Amino acid sequence: MKNKVDFSLTYLNSEFSGMVTGTGANLLICFHGFGESGSHFRVMEPALGNIFTIVALDMPFHGKTIWNEGRPVQKEDLAALVEKILGKFGKQTFSLMGYSMGGRLALCLVEEMAARIMHLVMVAPDGLKNNPWHLFATQTKVGNRIFLYNTHQPALFFRLLTLWRRWGLLNESVYKFAFYSMDKAEKRRLVYDVWTVMRKLMPSRKRCKRLMARYNIDTLLIFGRYDRVIPPAFGERFADGTFPCRMLVLDKGHQLLSEELGFIIGKNITS
C-alpha cells in the first residue's frame, strides 16, 4: 500500500514502534489487538487514507516497542503518548480506533482526552464487560501469583479448561481461543506479560459514556455476529442511548480488520 512508513516514538525511557499511512488532513490514532501490531491497520488506507493520516502504535511486548519503565502502563502514559503524536503532526484534535484489546485502551483515552476526540471507532472491543478471570489475575496479588505459576506449570489450567467446557461454563469458541492462546510457553508468557504490564488500563464505562455525551463524540461500534469472544450483546448493553452512537453487526467472527471494514467505517462516520 502507498504512503506507509515505519514510525517510532521515544517516551521517557521507552521506545514505541508503529506505522503511519494515509495523507488525510485529520489524524486517526489506532490501537491493535492482543498478539498483533500497528501494521494490521494498513488495510484501512484504501478507504480512509484520503480522510485521515493513520497512526498505529505497537503496545508493549508487541512489534518493536520496548517498555523500559519498570512499572505498569498508566492511562496518563497513553495520554502523554497521544500528546506526542499530536505535536509531531501539528494537530489539536484526533479520532480514535481500537480493535479488540485496543478497544479497552481507546476507552481509557476517552477518560483522559474526551474533549479532543472527534470520532471513536471500536471494533469487537474489549473493555465493555469485565472478565472475572482477567480481574482476578491482574488486580489481585494472589491471582497474579497463580497466573505466573500457570505460565510455567500449565497442566492444572488445561484440566480446568476442559472441565469448564464439559460443565457448560465455556462455549466451544472461548475454549478454543483460551487453549490456542496458552498452548505454548512463549504464548503463555506473552499473555502474562501483556496482562500484567497493562493491568492499570481499566476504564470506567459509566464515566466514558458521560464524557462521550458531554463532548458529543461521534461513536461507531462494530461487532461480528458470530464472535463468541466479544459478542454483539456487549455492545447492545453499552450503547444505551445516553451518548451519540451507532452499532453495526457484520456477518463475521472476531477477526474484523480488513480493507472492506475500512469502507464500512468511511460510510458510517460523520464528516
PDB file of C-alpha atoms in Angstrom:
ATOM      1  CA  MET A   1       0.000   0.000   0.000  1.00  0.00           C
ATOM      2  CA  LYS A   2       1.086   3.552  -0.631  1.00  0.00           C
ATOM      3  CA  ASN A   3       2.155   6.222   1.811  1.00  0.00           C
ATOM      4  CA  LYS A   4       3.064   3.909   4.668  1.00  0.00           C
ATOM      5  CA  VAL A   5       6.166   4.410   6.791  1.00  0.00           C
ATOM      6  CA  ASP A   6       7.628   2.950   9.934  1.00  0.00           C
ATOM      7  CA  PHE A   7       7.056   5.074  12.985  1.00  0.00           C
ATOM      8  CA  SER A   8       8.994   5.410  16.221  1.00  0.00           C
ATOM      9  CA  LEU A   9       8.324   7.481  19.301  1.00  0.00           C
ATOM     10  CA  THR A  10      10.570   7.950  22.324  1.00  0.00           C
ATOM     11  CA  TYR A  11       8.682   8.189  25.612  1.00  0.00           C
ATOM     12  CA  LEU A  12      10.589   8.553  28.899  1.00  0.00           C
ATOM     13  CA  ASN A  13      12.953   5.528  28.876  1.00  0.00           C
ATOM     14  CA  SER A  14      10.844   3.586  26.391  1.00  0.00           C
ATOM     15  CA  GLU A  15      10.658   3.346  22.616  1.00  0.00           C
ATOM     16  CA  PHE A  16       7.390   2.776  20.762  1.00  0.00           C
ATOM     17  CA  SER A  17       7.245   1.422  17.235  1.00  0.00           C
ATOM     18  CA  GLY A  18       4.331   1.664  14.855  1.00  0.00           C
ATOM     19  CA  MET A  19       3.082   2.558  11.406  1.00  0.00           C
ATOM     20  CA  VAL A  20       1.879   5.672   9.576  1.00  0.00           C
ATOM     21  CA  THR A  21      -0.172   5.545   6.400  1.00  0.00           C
ATOM     22  CA  GLY A  22      -2.543   7.837   4.530  1.00  0.00           C
ATOM     23  CA  THR A  23      -2.374  11.536   3.734  1.00  0.00           C
ATOM     24  CA  GLY A  24      -5.697  12.843   5.072  1.00  0.00           C
ATOM     25  CA  ALA A  25      -5.918  16.152   6.911  1.00  0.00           C
ATOM     26  CA  ASN A  26      -7.352  14.551  10.060  1.00  0.00           C
ATOM     27  CA  LEU A  27      -5.479  12.279  12.434  1.00  0.00           C
ATOM     28  CA  LEU A  28      -6.678   8.740  13.263  1.00  0.00           C
ATOM     29  CA  ILE A  29      -4.802   7.023  16.100  1.00  0.00           C
ATOM     30  CA  CYS A  30      -5.263   3.244  16.242  1.00  0.00           C
ATOM     31  CA  PHE A  31      -4.700   0.593  18.913  1.00  0.00           C
ATOM     32  CA  HIS A  32      -4.340  -3.056  17.912  1.00  0.00           C
ATOM     33  CA  GLY A  33      -5.481  -6.351  19.375  1.00  0.00           C
ATOM     34  CA  PHE A  34      -3.558  -8.821  21.518  1.00  0.00           C
ATOM     35  CA  GLY A  35      -0.690 -10.508  19.691  1.00  0.00           C
ATOM     36  CA  GLU A  36      -0.974  -8.138  16.730  1.00  0.00           C
ATOM     37  CA  SER A  37       0.690  -4.829  15.835  1.00  0.00           C
ATOM     38  CA  GLY A  38       0.004  -1.424  14.372  1.00  0.00           C
ATOM     39  CA  SER A  39       0.759  -2.790  10.911  1.00  0.00           C
ATOM     40  CA  HIS A  40      -2.617  -4.569  10.935  1.00  0.00           C
ATOM     41  CA  PHE A  41      -4.257  -1.178  10.349  1.00  0.00           C
ATOM     42  CA  ARG A  42      -2.588  -0.749   6.957  1.00  0.00           C
ATOM     43  CA  VAL A  43      -5.720  -2.282   5.431  1.00  0.00           C
ATOM     44  CA  MET A  44      -7.577   0.924   6.371  1.00  0.00           C
ATOM     45  CA  GLU A  45      -5.554   3.058   3.927  1.00  0.00           C
ATOM     46  CA  PRO A  46      -7.512   2.469   0.680  1.00  0.00           C
ATOM     47  CA  ALA A  47     -10.781   3.613   2.269  1.00  0.00           C
ATOM     48  CA  LEU A  48      -9.639   6.083   4.916  1.00  0.00           C
ATOM     49  CA  GLY A  49      -6.213   7.307   3.747  1.00  0.00           C
ATOM     50  CA  ASN A  50      -7.674  10.330   1.949  1.00  0.00           C
ATOM     51  CA  ILE A  51      -9.619  11.353   5.070  1.00  0.00           C
ATOM     52  CA  PHE A  52      -7.052  10.537   7.736  1.00  0.00           C
ATOM     53  CA  THR A  53      -3.376  10.269   8.408  1.00  0.00           C
ATOM     54  CA  ILE A  54      -3.458   6.916  10.213  1.00  0.00           C
ATOM     55  CA  VAL A  55      -1.022   6.348  13.086  1.00  0.00           C
ATOM     56  CA  ALA A  56      -0.968   2.928  14.746  1.00  0.00           C
ATOM     57  CA  LEU A  57       1.298   2.338  17.748  1.00  0.00           C
ATOM     58  CA  ASP A  58       2.609  -1.049  18.885  1.00  0.00           C
ATOM     59  CA  MET A  59       1.830  -1.664  22.530  1.00  0.00           C
ATOM     60  CA  PRO A  60       4.393  -3.115  24.999  1.00  0.00           C
ATOM     61  CA  PHE A  61       5.508  -6.669  24.069  1.00  0.00           C
ATOM     62  CA  HIS A  62       4.184  -6.126  20.527  1.00  0.00           C
ATOM     63  CA  GLY A  63       6.030  -5.086  17.376  1.00  0.00           C
ATOM     64  CA  LYS A  64       9.364  -3.488  18.224  1.00  0.00           C
ATOM     65  CA  THR A  65       8.083  -1.483  21.197  1.00  0.00           C
ATOM     66  CA  ILE A  66      10.289  -1.634  24.290  1.00  0.00           C
ATOM     67  CA  TRP A  67       8.691  -0.634  27.596  1.00  0.00           C
ATOM     68  CA  ASN A  68      11.524   0.276  29.988  1.00  0.00           C
ATOM     69  CA  GLU A  69       9.674   1.992  32.830  1.00  0.00           C
ATOM     70  CA  GLY A  70       9.714  -0.944  35.269  1.00  0.00           C
ATOM     71  CA  ARG A  71       6.034  -0.419  36.100  1.00  0.00           C
ATOM     72  CA  PRO A  72       2.609  -0.922  34.517  1.00  0.00           C
ATOM     73  CA  VAL A  73       1.394   1.391  31.775  1.00  0.00           C
ATOM     74  CA  GLN A  74      -0.981   4.020  33.162  1.00  0.00           C
ATOM     75  CA  LYS A  75      -3.826   5.919  31.499  1.00  0.00           C
ATOM     76  CA  GLU A  76      -1.681   9.025  31.824  1.00  0.00           C
ATOM     77  CA  ASP A  77       1.029   7.313  29.768  1.00  0.00           C
ATOM     78  CA  LEU A  78      -1.413   6.692  26.921  1.00  0.00           C
ATOM     79  CA  ALA A  79      -2.495  10.341  27.025  1.00  0.00           C
ATOM     80  CA  ALA A  80       1.129  11.511  27.029  1.00  0.00           C
ATOM     81  CA  LEU A  81       1.888   9.303  24.013  1.00  0.00           C
ATOM     82  CA  VAL A  82      -1.055  10.777  22.136  1.00  0.00           C
ATOM     83  CA  GLU A  83       0.086  14.296  23.043  1.00  0.00           C
ATOM     84  CA  LYS A  84       3.460  13.472  21.495  1.00  0.00           C
ATOM     85  CA  ILE A  85       1.763  12.224  18.323  1.00  0.00           C
ATOM     86  CA  LEU A  86      -0.412  15.336  18.134  1.00  0.00           C
ATOM     87  CA  GLY A  87       2.663  17.526  18.498  1.00  0.00           C
ATOM     88  CA  LYS A  88       4.538  15.573  15.845  1.00  0.00           C
ATOM     89  CA  PHE A  89       1.711  16.054  13.325  1.00  0.00           C
ATOM     90  CA  GLY A  90       0.719  19.550  14.413  1.00  0.00           C
ATOM     91  CA  LYS A  91      -2.830  18.638  15.448  1.00  0.00           C
ATOM     92  CA  GLN A  92      -5.045  19.644  18.357  1.00  0.00           C
ATOM     93  CA  THR A  93      -7.797  17.062  17.845  1.00  0.00           C
ATOM     94  CA  PHE A  94      -7.849  13.457  16.668  1.00  0.00           C
ATOM     95  CA  SER A  95     -10.035  10.452  16.010  1.00  0.00           C
ATOM     96  CA  LEU A  96      -9.531   7.124  17.696  1.00  0.00           C
ATOM     97  CA  MET A  97      -9.890   3.485  16.671  1.00  0.00           C
ATOM     98  CA  GLY A  98      -9.446   0.407  18.829  1.00  0.00           C
ATOM     99  CA  TYR A  99      -9.709  -3.251  17.838  1.00  0.00           C
ATOM    100  CA  SER A 100     -10.219  -5.991  20.441  1.00  0.00           C
ATOM    101  CA  MET A 101      -7.706  -5.254  23.246  1.00  0.00           C
ATOM    102  CA  GLY A 102      -7.247  -1.828  21.667  1.00  0.00           C
ATOM    103  CA  GLY A 103     -10.877  -1.002  22.431  1.00  0.00           C
ATOM    104  CA  ARG A 104     -10.078  -1.000  26.130  1.00  0.00           C
ATOM    105  CA  LEU A 105      -7.169   1.365  25.522  1.00  0.00           C
ATOM    106  CA  ALA A 106      -9.413   3.629  23.452  1.00  0.00           C
ATOM    107  CA  LEU A 107     -11.875   3.879  26.339  1.00  0.00           C
ATOM    108  CA  CYS A 108      -9.016   4.784  28.687  1.00  0.00           C
ATOM    109  CA  LEU A 109      -8.150   7.649  26.340  1.00  0.00           C
ATOM    110  CA  VAL A 110     -11.772   8.800  26.351  1.00  0.00           C
ATOM    111  CA  GLU A 111     -11.395   9.219  30.111  1.00  0.00           C
ATOM    112  CA  GLU A 112      -8.239  11.280  29.656  1.00  0.00           C
ATOM    113  CA  MET A 113      -8.831  13.272  26.447  1.00  0.00           C
ATOM    114  CA  ALA A 114     -12.536  13.258  25.574  1.00  0.00           C
ATOM    115  CA  ALA A 115     -12.635  16.965  24.716  1.00  0.00           C
ATOM    116  CA  ARG A 116     -10.196  16.426  21.829  1.00  0.00           C
ATOM    117  CA  ILE A 117     -11.673  13.271  20.260  1.00  0.00           C
ATOM    118  CA  MET A 118     -13.729  13.765  17.091  1.00  0.00           C
ATOM    119  CA  HIS A 119     -14.614  10.149  16.147  1.00  0.00           C
ATOM    120  CA  LEU A 120     -14.394   6.958  18.177  1.00  0.00           C
ATOM    121  CA  VAL A 121     -14.472   3.644  16.294  1.00  0.00           C
ATOM    122  CA  MET A 122     -14.385   0.468  18.372  1.00  0.00           C
ATOM    123  CA  VAL A 123     -14.190  -2.876  16.579  1.00  0.00           C
ATOM    124  CA  ALA A 124     -15.008  -6.043  18.587  1.00  0.00           C
ATOM    125  CA  PRO A 125     -13.769  -4.040  21.579  1.00  0.00           C
ATOM    126  CA  ASP A 126     -12.525  -5.362  24.874  1.00  0.00           C
ATOM    127  CA  GLY A 127     -13.453  -3.237  27.872  1.00  0.00           C
ATOM    128  CA  LEU A 128     -17.255  -3.314  27.564  1.00  0.00           C
ATOM    129  CA  LYS A 129     -17.608  -6.089  30.131  1.00  0.00           C
ATOM    130  CA  ASN A 130     -15.381  -7.143  32.994  1.00  0.00           C
ATOM    131  CA  ASN A 131     -13.876 -10.615  32.653  1.00  0.00           C
ATOM    132  CA  PRO A 132     -13.712 -12.087  36.182  1.00  0.00           C
ATOM    133  CA  TRP A 133     -10.654 -14.231  35.324  1.00  0.00           C
ATOM    134  CA  HIS A 134      -8.823 -11.219  33.930  1.00  0.00           C
ATOM    135  CA  LEU A 135      -9.689  -9.166  37.033  1.00  0.00           C
ATOM    136  CA  PHE A 136      -8.549 -11.940  39.390  1.00  0.00           C
ATOM    137  CA  ALA A 137      -5.281 -12.498  37.504  1.00  0.00           C
ATOM    138  CA  THR A 138      -4.379  -8.808  37.126  1.00  0.00           C
ATOM    139  CA  GLN A 139      -5.979  -6.919  40.009  1.00  0.00           C
ATOM    140  CA  THR A 140      -5.118  -9.200  42.972  1.00  0.00           C
ATOM    141  CA  LYS A 141      -1.718 -10.310  44.260  1.00  0.00           C
ATOM    142  CA  VAL A 142      -2.897 -13.879  44.795  1.00  0.00           C
ATOM    143  CA  GLY A 143      -4.364 -14.058  41.304  1.00  0.00           C
ATOM    144  CA  ASN A 144      -1.210 -12.686  39.736  1.00  0.00           C
ATOM    145  CA  ARG A 145       0.946 -15.252  41.551  1.00  0.00           C
ATOM    146  CA  ILE A 146      -1.307 -18.071  40.374  1.00  0.00           C
ATOM    147  CA  PHE A 147      -1.196 -16.587  36.879  1.00  0.00           C
ATOM    148  CA  LEU A 148       2.617 -16.587  36.926  1.00  0.00           C
ATOM    149  CA  TYR A 149       2.697 -20.171  38.240  1.00  0.00           C
ATOM    150  CA  ASN A 150       0.343 -21.259  35.467  1.00  0.00           C
ATOM    151  CA  THR A 151       2.628 -19.619  32.901  1.00  0.00           C
ATOM    152  CA  HIS A 152       5.348 -22.128  33.816  1.00  0.00           C
ATOM    153  CA  GLN A 153       3.167 -25.049  35.013  1.00  0.00           C
ATOM    154  CA  PRO A 154       0.004 -25.039  32.880  1.00  0.00           C
ATOM    155  CA  ALA A 155      -1.272 -28.591  33.426  1.00  0.00           C
ATOM    156  CA  LEU A 156      -3.889 -27.596  36.036  1.00  0.00           C
ATOM    157  CA  PHE A 157      -5.120 -24.753  33.823  1.00  0.00           C
ATOM    158  CA  PHE A 158      -5.731 -27.086  30.892  1.00  0.00           C
ATOM    159  CA  ARG A 159      -7.562 -29.603  33.105  1.00  0.00           C
ATOM    160  CA  LEU A 160      -9.795 -26.830  34.438  1.00  0.00           C
ATOM    161  CA  LEU A 161     -10.377 -25.519  30.920  1.00  0.00           C
ATOM    162  CA  THR A 162     -11.571 -28.961  29.813  1.00  0.00           C
ATOM    163  CA  LEU A 163     -13.813 -29.328  32.866  1.00  0.00           C
ATOM    164  CA  TRP A 164     -15.345 -25.874  32.395  1.00  0.00           C
ATOM    165  CA  ARG A 165     -16.166 -26.711  28.788  1.00  0.00           C
ATOM    166  CA  ARG A 166     -17.688 -30.054  29.828  1.00  0.00           C
ATOM    167  CA  TRP A 167     -19.804 -28.357  32.519  1.00  0.00           C
ATOM    168  CA  GLY A 168     -21.006 -25.712  30.072  1.00  0.00           C
ATOM    169  CA  LEU A 169     -19.155 -22.831  31.727  1.00  0.00           C
ATOM    170  CA  LEU A 170     -17.246 -22.126  28.487  1.00  0.00           C
ATOM    171  CA  ASN A 171     -18.604 -22.240  24.958  1.00  0.00           C
ATOM    172  CA  GLU A 172     -16.541 -24.000  22.306  1.00  0.00           C
ATOM    173  CA  SER A 173     -15.254 -20.762  20.732  1.00  0.00           C
ATOM    174  CA  VAL A 174     -13.990 -19.347  24.027  1.00  0.00           C
ATOM    175  CA  TYR A 175     -12.452 -22.730  24.908  1.00  0.00           C
ATOM    176  CA  LYS A 176     -10.548 -22.846  21.614  1.00  0.00           C
ATOM    177  CA  PHE A 177      -9.491 -19.204  21.980  1.00  0.00           C
ATOM    178  CA  ALA A 178      -8.150 -19.789  25.508  1.00  0.00           C
ATOM    179  CA  PHE A 179      -6.442 -23.057  24.549  1.00  0.00           C
ATOM    180  CA  TYR A 180      -4.786 -21.545  21.473  1.00  0.00           C
ATOM    181  CA  SER A 181      -3.640 -18.505  23.475  1.00  0.00           C
ATOM    182  CA  MET A 182      -1.971 -20.661  26.139  1.00  0.00           C
ATOM    183  CA  ASP A 183      -0.838 -23.866  24.379  1.00  0.00           C
ATOM    184  CA  LYS A 184       2.858 -22.895  24.146  1.00  0.00           C
ATOM    185  CA  ALA A 185       5.258 -21.460  26.715  1.00  0.00           C
ATOM    186  CA  GLU A 186       6.014 -18.325  24.689  1.00  0.00           C
ATOM    187  CA  LYS A 187       2.294 -17.640  24.232  1.00  0.00           C
ATOM    188  CA  ARG A 188       1.616 -18.045  27.952  1.00  0.00           C
ATOM    189  CA  ARG A 189       4.485 -15.692  28.749  1.00  0.00           C
ATOM    190  CA  LEU A 190       3.136 -13.095  26.322  1.00  0.00           C
ATOM    191  CA  VAL A 191      -0.322 -13.269  27.910  1.00  0.00           C
ATOM    192  CA  TYR A 192       1.193 -12.895  31.371  1.00  0.00           C
ATOM    193  CA  ASP A 193       3.487 -10.015  30.397  1.00  0.00           C
ATOM    194  CA  VAL A 194       0.817  -8.077  28.487  1.00  0.00           C
ATOM    195  CA  TRP A 195      -1.951  -8.542  31.053  1.00  0.00           C
ATOM    196  CA  THR A 196       0.410  -7.602  33.887  1.00  0.00           C
ATOM    197  CA  VAL A 197       2.016  -4.523  32.331  1.00  0.00           C
ATOM    198  CA  MET A 198      -1.393  -3.232  31.171  1.00  0.00           C
ATOM    199  CA  ARG A 199      -3.316  -4.058  34.321  1.00  0.00           C
ATOM    200  CA  LYS A 200      -3.897  -0.399  35.228  1.00  0.00           C
ATOM    201  CA  LEU A 201      -5.722   0.272  31.943  1.00  0.00           C
ATOM    202  CA  MET A 202      -9.217  -0.437  33.257  1.00  0.00           C
ATOM    203  CA  PRO A 203     -11.722   2.157  32.034  1.00  0.00           C
ATOM    204  CA  SER A 204     -14.903   3.177  33.828  1.00  0.00           C
ATOM    205  CA  ARG A 205     -17.679   2.589  31.307  1.00  0.00           C
ATOM    206  CA  LYS A 206     -20.073   4.906  33.144  1.00  0.00           C
ATOM    207  CA  ARG A 207     -17.553   7.744  33.105  1.00  0.00           C
ATOM    208  CA  CYS A 208     -16.764   7.125  29.445  1.00  0.00           C
ATOM    209  CA  LYS A 209     -20.435   7.351  28.486  1.00  0.00           C
ATOM    210  CA  ARG A 210     -20.868  10.591  30.415  1.00  0.00           C
ATOM    211  CA  LEU A 211     -17.854  12.111  28.661  1.00  0.00           C
ATOM    212  CA  MET A 212     -18.928  10.829  25.242  1.00  0.00           C
ATOM    213  CA  ALA A 213     -22.294  12.515  25.774  1.00  0.00           C
ATOM    214  CA  ARG A 214     -20.814  15.752  27.124  1.00  0.00           C
ATOM    215  CA  TYR A 215     -18.386  16.159  24.220  1.00  0.00           C
ATOM    216  CA  ASN A 216     -20.705  14.664  21.587  1.00  0.00           C
ATOM    217  CA  ILE A 217     -18.098  12.157  20.408  1.00  0.00           C
ATOM    218  CA  ASP A 218     -19.247  10.510  17.176  1.00  0.00           C
ATOM    219  CA  THR A 219     -19.066   6.821  18.133  1.00  0.00           C
ATOM    220  CA  LEU A 220     -19.258   3.732  15.938  1.00  0.00           C
ATOM    221  CA  LEU A 221     -19.313   0.205  17.393  1.00  0.00           C
ATOM    222  CA  ILE A 222     -18.701  -2.745  15.071  1.00  0.00           C
ATOM    223  CA  PHE A 223     -19.105  -6.409  16.016  1.00  0.00           C
ATOM    224  CA  GLY A 224     -19.046  -9.797  14.335  1.00  0.00           C
ATOM    225  CA  ARG A 225     -22.348 -11.663  14.506  1.00  0.00           C
ATOM    226  CA  TYR A 226     -20.506 -14.951  15.114  1.00  0.00           C
ATOM    227  CA  ASP A 227     -17.957 -13.581  17.585  1.00  0.00           C
ATOM    228  CA  ARG A 228     -18.273 -15.688  20.760  1.00  0.00           C
ATOM    229  CA  VAL A 229     -15.332 -13.981  22.487  1.00  0.00           C
ATOM    230  CA  ILE A 230     -16.696 -10.412  22.329  1.00  0.00           C
ATOM    231  CA  PRO A 231     -20.299 -10.855  21.156  1.00  0.00           C
ATOM    232  CA  PRO A 232     -22.586  -8.069  19.901  1.00  0.00           C
ATOM    233  CA  ALA A 233     -24.614  -8.298  23.124  1.00  0.00           C
ATOM    234  CA  PHE A 234     -21.784  -6.438  24.888  1.00  0.00           C
ATOM    235  CA  GLY A 235     -22.252  -3.512  22.527  1.00  0.00           C
ATOM    236  CA  GLU A 236     -26.038  -3.559  22.833  1.00  0.00           C
ATOM    237  CA  ARG A 237     -25.767  -3.105  26.596  1.00  0.00           C
ATOM    238  CA  PHE A 238     -23.133  -0.376  26.261  1.00  0.00           C
ATOM    239  CA  ALA A 239     -24.965   1.650  23.579  1.00  0.00           C
ATOM    240  CA  ASP A 240     -27.848   2.614  25.875  1.00  0.00           C
ATOM    241  CA  GLY A 241     -28.872   5.831  24.124  1.00  0.00           C
ATOM    242  CA  THR A 242     -27.144   8.167  26.581  1.00  0.00           C
ATOM    243  CA  PHE A 243     -24.426   9.182  24.070  1.00  0.00           C
ATOM    244  CA  PRO A 244     -24.232   9.514  20.258  1.00  0.00           C
ATOM    245  CA  CYS A 245     -23.549   6.021  18.941  1.00  0.00           C
ATOM    246  CA  ARG A 246     -24.249   3.730  16.013  1.00  0.00           C
ATOM    247  CA  MET A 247     -23.701  -0.001  16.089  1.00  0.00           C
ATOM    248  CA  LEU A 248     -23.097  -2.364  13.178  1.00  0.00           C
ATOM    249  CA  VAL A 249     -23.109  -6.158  13.285  1.00  0.00           C
ATOM    250  CA  LEU A 250     -21.297  -7.837  10.399  1.00  0.00           C
ATOM    251  CA  ASP A 251     -21.699 -11.444   9.273  1.00  0.00           C
ATOM    252  CA  LYS A 252     -18.249 -12.353  10.569  1.00  0.00           C
ATOM    253  CA  GLY A 253     -16.459 -13.628  13.657  1.00  0.00           C
ATOM    254  CA  HIS A 254     -13.869 -11.839  15.782  1.00  0.00           C
ATOM    255  CA  GLN A 255     -11.326 -11.168  13.010  1.00  0.00           C
ATOM    256  CA  LEU A 256     -12.758  -7.980  11.518  1.00  0.00           C
ATOM    257  CA  LEU A 257      -9.856  -5.825  10.330  1.00  0.00           C
ATOM    258  CA  SER A 258      -9.940  -5.770   6.533  1.00  0.00           C
ATOM    259  CA  GLU A 259      -9.978  -3.407   3.577  1.00  0.00           C
ATOM    260  CA  GLU A 260     -13.751  -3.922   3.400  1.00  0.00           C
ATOM    261  CA  LEU A 261     -14.077  -2.772   7.011  1.00  0.00           C
ATOM    262  CA  GLY A 262     -12.320   0.477   6.125  1.00  0.00           C
ATOM    263  CA  PHE A 263     -15.002   1.278   3.534  1.00  0.00           C
ATOM    264  CA  ILE A 264     -17.746   0.392   6.002  1.00  0.00           C
ATOM    265  CA  ILE A 265     -16.238   2.769   8.555  1.00  0.00           C
ATOM    266  CA  GLY A 266     -15.884   5.509   5.930  1.00  0.00           C
ATOM    267  CA  LYS A 267     -19.605   5.277   5.120  1.00  0.00           C
ATOM    268  CA  ASN A 268     -20.673   5.378   8.761  1.00  0.00           C
ATOM    269  CA  ILE A 269     -18.706   8.208  10.346  1.00  0.00           C
ATOM    270  CA  THR A 270     -19.996  11.746  10.145  1.00  0.00           C
ATOM    271  CA  SER A 271     -17.834  14.387   8.466  1.00  0.00           C
TER     272      SER A 271
END
